[in-house]
Amino acid sequence: ETGVTQSPTHLIKTRGQQVTLRCSSQSGHNTVSWYQQALGQGPQFIFQYYREEENGRGNFPPRFSGLQFPNYSSELNVNALELDDSALYLCASSLAGAGAVIGTQYFGPGTRLLVL
Amino acid sequence: AQSVTQPDIHITVSEGASLELRCNYSYGATPYLFWYVQSPGQGLQLLLKYFSGDTLVQGIKGFEAEFKRSQSSFNLRKPSVHWSDAAEYFCAVGAKENNDMRFGAGTRLTVKP
């Protein structure tokens, strides 16, 4: 059983650029959630994807968008990067039935994004 | 929406001493409660979870937590701390009605030799 993997591990971008982060879910899981963790803080929920559709969203602007693919892997896209977007981006996968997630989330190692 | 408070930003304990990390949550119904641990530069590892049933939950690495509805708490305990337990600990609350899992700000644990 493979765990959650994320790529790249580190990334440096400049303000105004766009970035794509990738996540492969744990085998057997059908749901992916993305979190932003700023330095010294707890993770903040960005959104979740279930069956290739957005299935819940936190308080993040539309320039944060995502995709889920048929193999349940996922991408997080951030447009028009701002300095405050510098953070550790965590992906978590889980197994859920229809509707709300009640499965336990398992986290990947994260992608550390620095915006200059 | 649900929320979590971890009152202690930083705790220092001696190796071999007992540990209790506090977590208080706010949610109208029965929450789903989790404790995760994060080592520097790493992702989060699940220690234990509570969904329903027995309010005393056993986890990995010798940790346990007790759900107390009357106090809206889910404190994490370990009888004897090891140096390798030094890390950041996060309490989280989820709800059946939404997909927004809320995390506390974390408690950083330092273990003295």
Tab-separated table of C-alpha atoms in Angstrom:
chain	number	residue	atom	x	y	z
A	1	GLU	CA	0.000	0.000	0.000
A	2	THR	CA	1.559	3.284	-1.098
A	3	GLY	CA	1.091	6.411	0.958
A	4	VAL	CA	0.260	9.936	-0.137
A	5	THR	CA	2.946	11.532	-2.271
A	6	GLN	CA	3.369	15.151	-3.332
A	7	SER	CA	5.518	16.932	-5.874
A	8	PRO	CA	7.583	18.976	-5.993
A	9	THR	CA	9.002	19.060	-2.470
A	10	HIS	CA	10.120	22.670	-2.732
A	11	LEU	CA	9.313	25.489	-5.121
A	12	ILE	CA	10.324	29.116	-5.488
A	13	LYS	CA	8.157	31.516	-7.495
A	14	THR	CA	7.853	35.251	-7.893
A	15	ARG	CA	4.813	37.367	-7.174
A	16	GLY	CA	2.226	37.251	-9.970
A	17	GLN	CA	3.303	33.856	-11.291
A	18	GLN	CA	1.188	30.725	-11.366
A	19	VAL	CA	2.000	27.390	-9.708
A	20	THR	CA	0.727	23.822	-9.928
A	21	LEU	CA	1.225	21.343	-7.102
A	22	ARG	CA	0.540	17.628	-7.461
A	23	CYS	CA	-0.710	14.912	-5.145
A	24	SER	CA	-1.108	11.170	-5.524
A	25	SER	CA	-3.590	9.706	-3.092
A	26	GLN	CA	-3.095	6.579	-1.028
A	27	SER	CA	-4.188	3.470	-2.874
A	28	GLY	CA	-7.884	2.724	-2.331
A	29	HIS	CA	-8.711	6.330	-1.406
A	30	ASN	CA	-11.165	8.376	-3.485
A	31	THR	CA	-11.048	11.800	-1.836
A	32	VAL	CA	-8.318	14.431	-1.742
A	33	SER	CA	-8.199	17.503	0.464
A	34	TRP	CA	-5.724	20.368	0.244
A	35	TYR	CA	-4.477	22.476	3.145
A	36	GLN	CA	-2.265	25.540	3.482
A	37	GLN	CA	0.011	25.664	6.508
A	38	ALA	CA	1.712	28.995	7.106
A	39	LEU	CA	4.802	29.043	9.300
A	40	GLY	CA	3.930	28.490	12.942
A	41	GLN	CA	0.260	27.821	12.293
A	42	GLY	CA	-2.064	24.878	11.902
A	43	PRO	CA	-3.222	23.716	8.475
A	44	GLN	CA	-6.084	25.667	6.887
A	45	PHE	CA	-8.570	23.819	4.698
A	46	ILE	CA	-8.500	24.992	1.060
A	47	PHE	CA	-10.844	22.546	-0.663
A	48	GLN	CA	-11.671	18.909	-1.182
A	49	TYR	CA	-12.254	16.810	-4.284
A	50	TYR	CA	-14.465	13.750	-4.429
A	51	ARG	CA	-15.211	11.871	-7.651
A	52	GLU	CA	-13.461	14.573	-9.665
A	53	GLU	CA	-15.642	17.393	-8.341
A	54	GLU	CA	-15.053	20.038	-5.718
A	55	ASN	CA	-16.823	18.852	-2.586
A	56	GLY	CA	-16.281	21.635	-0.093
A	57	ARG	CA	-14.170	24.763	0.084
A	58	GLY	CA	-12.606	26.821	2.823
A	59	ASN	CA	-12.120	30.577	2.923
A	60	PHE	CA	-9.740	30.883	-0.021
A	61	PRO	CA	-10.148	33.103	-3.116
A	62	PRO	CA	-10.980	31.720	-6.574
A	63	ARG	CA	-7.370	32.012	-7.697
A	64	PHE	CA	-6.915	28.789	-5.720
A	65	SER	CA	-8.336	26.043	-7.912
A	66	GLY	CA	-7.952	22.333	-8.289
A	67	LEU	CA	-8.549	19.187	-10.248
A	68	GLN	CA	-9.000	15.550	-9.459
A	69	PHE	CA	-8.267	12.913	-12.068
A	70	PRO	CA	-9.920	9.519	-12.669
A	71	ASN	CA	-7.088	7.812	-10.780
A	72	TYR	CA	-7.929	10.106	-7.798
A	73	SER	CA	-4.688	12.058	-8.018
A	74	SER	CA	-5.095	15.805	-7.731
A	75	GLU	CA	-3.612	19.166	-8.588
A	76	LEU	CA	-3.718	22.461	-6.745
A	77	ASN	CA	-3.319	25.537	-8.931
A	78	VAL	CA	-2.660	28.997	-7.590
A	79	ASN	CA	-2.793	31.984	-9.947
A	80	ALA	CA	-1.419	35.485	-9.419
A	81	LEU	CA	0.803	34.424	-6.539
A	82	GLU	CA	1.097	36.768	-3.577
A	83	LEU	CA	3.812	36.923	-0.938
A	84	ASP	CA	1.341	35.586	1.660
A	85	ASP	CA	0.917	32.408	-0.377
A	86	SER	CA	4.314	31.281	0.917
A	87	ALA	CA	3.503	28.200	2.983
A	88	LEU	CA	3.616	24.427	3.224
A	89	TYR	CA	0.844	22.954	1.077
A	90	LEU	CA	-0.432	19.641	2.348
A	91	CYS	CA	-2.503	17.100	0.528
A	92	ALA	CA	-4.546	14.489	2.396
A	93	SER	CA	-6.407	11.516	1.018
A	94	SER	CA	-9.279	9.583	2.519
A	95	LEU	CA	-11.981	7.083	1.660
A	96	ALA	CA	-15.466	8.517	1.697
A	97	GLY	CA	-18.939	7.513	0.720
A	98	ALA	CA	-21.389	9.817	-0.968
A	99	GLY	CA	-21.814	13.167	0.728
A	100	ALA	CA	-19.736	14.433	3.597
A	101	VAL	CA	-16.360	13.010	4.391
A	102	ILE	CA	-16.276	10.808	7.422
A	103	GLY	CA	-13.085	9.019	6.565
A	104	THR	CA	-9.771	9.579	8.262
A	105	GLN	CA	-7.379	11.783	6.312
A	106	TYR	CA	-3.809	10.681	5.673
A	107	PHE	CA	-1.338	13.414	4.807
A	108	GLY	CA	1.505	13.654	2.350
A	109	PRO	CA	4.856	15.285	3.196
A	110	GLY	CA	3.843	18.603	1.654
A	111	THR	CA	5.211	21.065	-0.877
A	112	ARG	CA	6.982	24.092	0.516
A	113	LEU	CA	6.266	27.135	-1.648
A	114	LEU	CA	8.225	30.348	-1.346
A	115	VAL	CA	6.943	33.423	-3.173
A	116	LEU	CA	9.466	36.234	-3.639
B	1	ALA	CA	-18.732	25.788	11.943
B	2	GLN	CA	-16.490	23.809	14.199
B	3	SER	CA	-13.339	25.213	15.809
B	4	VAL	CA	-10.431	24.022	17.927
B	5	THR	CA	-8.325	25.673	20.611
B	6	GLN	CA	-5.000	24.379	21.830
B	7	PRO	CA	-4.249	26.577	24.846
B	8	ASP	CA	-0.574	25.679	25.161
B	9	ILE	CA	1.738	26.986	22.446
B	10	HIS	CA	4.847	25.298	23.859
B	11	ILE	CA	5.363	22.628	26.508
B	12	THR	CA	8.640	21.294	27.878
B	13	VAL	CA	8.794	17.996	29.741
B	14	SER	CA	11.624	15.807	30.939
B	15	GLU	CA	12.218	12.457	29.305
B	16	GLY	CA	10.294	9.799	31.193
B	17	ALA	CA	7.763	12.258	32.603
B	18	SER	CA	4.080	12.127	31.804
B	19	LEU	CA	2.505	14.383	29.212
B	20	GLU	CA	-0.906	15.948	28.685
B	21	LEU	CA	-1.678	18.229	25.757
B	22	ARG	CA	-4.933	20.127	25.911
B	23	CYS	CA	-7.514	20.475	23.170
B	24	ASN	CA	-10.900	22.179	23.362
B	25	TYR	CA	-13.353	22.159	20.531
B	26	SER	CA	-16.532	23.983	19.621
B	27	TYR	CA	-19.227	22.127	17.715
B	28	GLY	CA	-22.943	21.635	18.269
B	29	ALA	CA	-23.167	17.927	17.542
B	30	THR	CA	-20.857	14.986	18.142
B	31	PRO	CA	-17.566	15.847	16.482
B	32	TYR	CA	-14.965	13.705	14.850
B	33	LEU	CA	-11.737	14.376	16.735
B	34	PHE	CA	-8.154	13.740	15.737
B	35	TRP	CA	-4.629	14.204	17.007
B	36	TYR	CA	-1.805	14.518	14.504
B	37	VAL	CA	1.933	14.889	15.032
B	38	GLN	CA	4.281	16.810	12.750
B	39	SER	CA	8.060	16.622	12.830
B	40	PRO	CA	10.013	19.582	11.405
B	41	GLY	CA	9.587	19.892	7.639
B	42	GLN	CA	7.302	16.877	7.486
B	43	GLY	CA	3.646	16.147	6.832
B	44	LEU	CA	1.160	15.172	9.525
B	45	GLN	CA	0.976	11.687	10.989
B	46	LEU	CA	-2.254	10.483	12.570
B	47	LEU	CA	-1.842	9.503	16.233
B	48	LEU	CA	-5.437	8.631	17.057
B	49	LYS	CA	-9.050	9.502	16.303
B	50	TYR	CA	-12.472	9.519	17.930
B	51	PHE	CA	-15.658	9.026	15.945
B	52	SER	CA	-17.982	7.404	18.486
B	53	GLY	CA	-18.113	4.758	21.202
B	54	ASP	CA	-15.551	4.392	23.969
B	55	THR	CA	-14.434	7.853	25.004
B	56	LEU	CA	-10.900	6.704	25.840
B	57	VAL	CA	-9.033	6.184	22.602
B	58	GLN	CA	-5.714	4.422	22.200
B	59	GLY	CA	-3.328	5.484	19.461
B	60	ILE	CA	0.103	4.780	18.133
B	61	LYS	CA	3.389	5.385	19.958
B	62	GLY	CA	1.767	4.873	23.367
B	63	PHE	CA	-0.548	7.903	23.140
B	64	GLU	CA	-4.135	8.002	24.322
B	65	ALA	CA	-6.849	10.652	24.394
B	66	GLU	CA	-10.108	11.035	26.241
B	67	PHE	CA	-13.242	12.648	24.799
B	68	LYS	CA	-15.139	14.599	27.452
B	69	ARG	CA	-18.352	15.985	26.020
B	70	SER	CA	-19.189	17.957	29.175
B	71	GLN	CA	-15.895	19.841	28.917
B	72	SER	CA	-15.708	19.927	25.089
B	73	SER	CA	-12.220	18.521	25.399
B	74	PHE	CA	-10.080	15.870	23.788
B	75	ASN	CA	-6.778	15.923	25.669
B	76	LEU	CA	-3.831	13.840	24.552
B	77	ARG	CA	-1.804	11.909	27.126
B	78	LYS	CA	1.269	9.759	27.342
B	79	PRO	CA	2.522	8.196	30.599
B	80	SER	CA	6.230	8.387	29.771
B	81	VAL	CA	7.665	10.696	27.145
B	82	HIS	CA	10.611	9.704	24.941
B	83	TRP	CA	13.063	12.133	23.351
B	84	SER	CA	11.703	11.120	19.928
B	85	ASP	CA	8.289	12.527	20.883
B	86	ALA	CA	9.604	16.083	20.442
B	87	ALA	CA	7.471	17.545	17.642
B	88	GLU	CA	4.448	19.734	16.938
B	89	TYR	CA	1.086	18.280	17.910
B	90	PHE	CA	-2.179	19.295	16.273
B	91	CYS	CA	-5.707	18.624	17.417
B	92	ALA	CA	-8.376	18.674	14.704
B	93	VAL	CA	-12.150	18.504	14.591
B	94	GLY	CA	-14.277	17.320	11.697
B	95	ALA	CA	-18.007	17.140	11.215
B	96	LYS	CA	-20.261	14.730	9.425
B	97	GLU	CA	-22.131	17.609	7.806
B	98	ASN	CA	-19.207	19.256	6.052
B	99	ASN	CA	-15.763	18.547	4.699
B	100	ASP	CA	-13.945	21.324	6.513
B	101	MET	CA	-11.600	19.802	9.052
B	102	ARG	CA	-10.415	22.505	11.445
B	103	PHE	CA	-7.020	22.360	13.080
B	104	GLY	CA	-5.761	24.023	16.206
B	105	ALA	CA	-2.676	26.212	16.110
B	106	GLY	CA	-0.575	23.384	17.502
B	107	THR	CA	1.473	22.700	20.628
B	108	ARG	CA	5.209	22.381	20.294
B	109	LEU	CA	6.647	19.722	22.591
B	110	THR	CA	10.252	19.917	23.756
B	111	VAL	CA	11.717	16.955	25.645
B	112	LYS	CA	14.572	17.593	28.078
B	113	PRO	CA	17.139	14.840	28.621
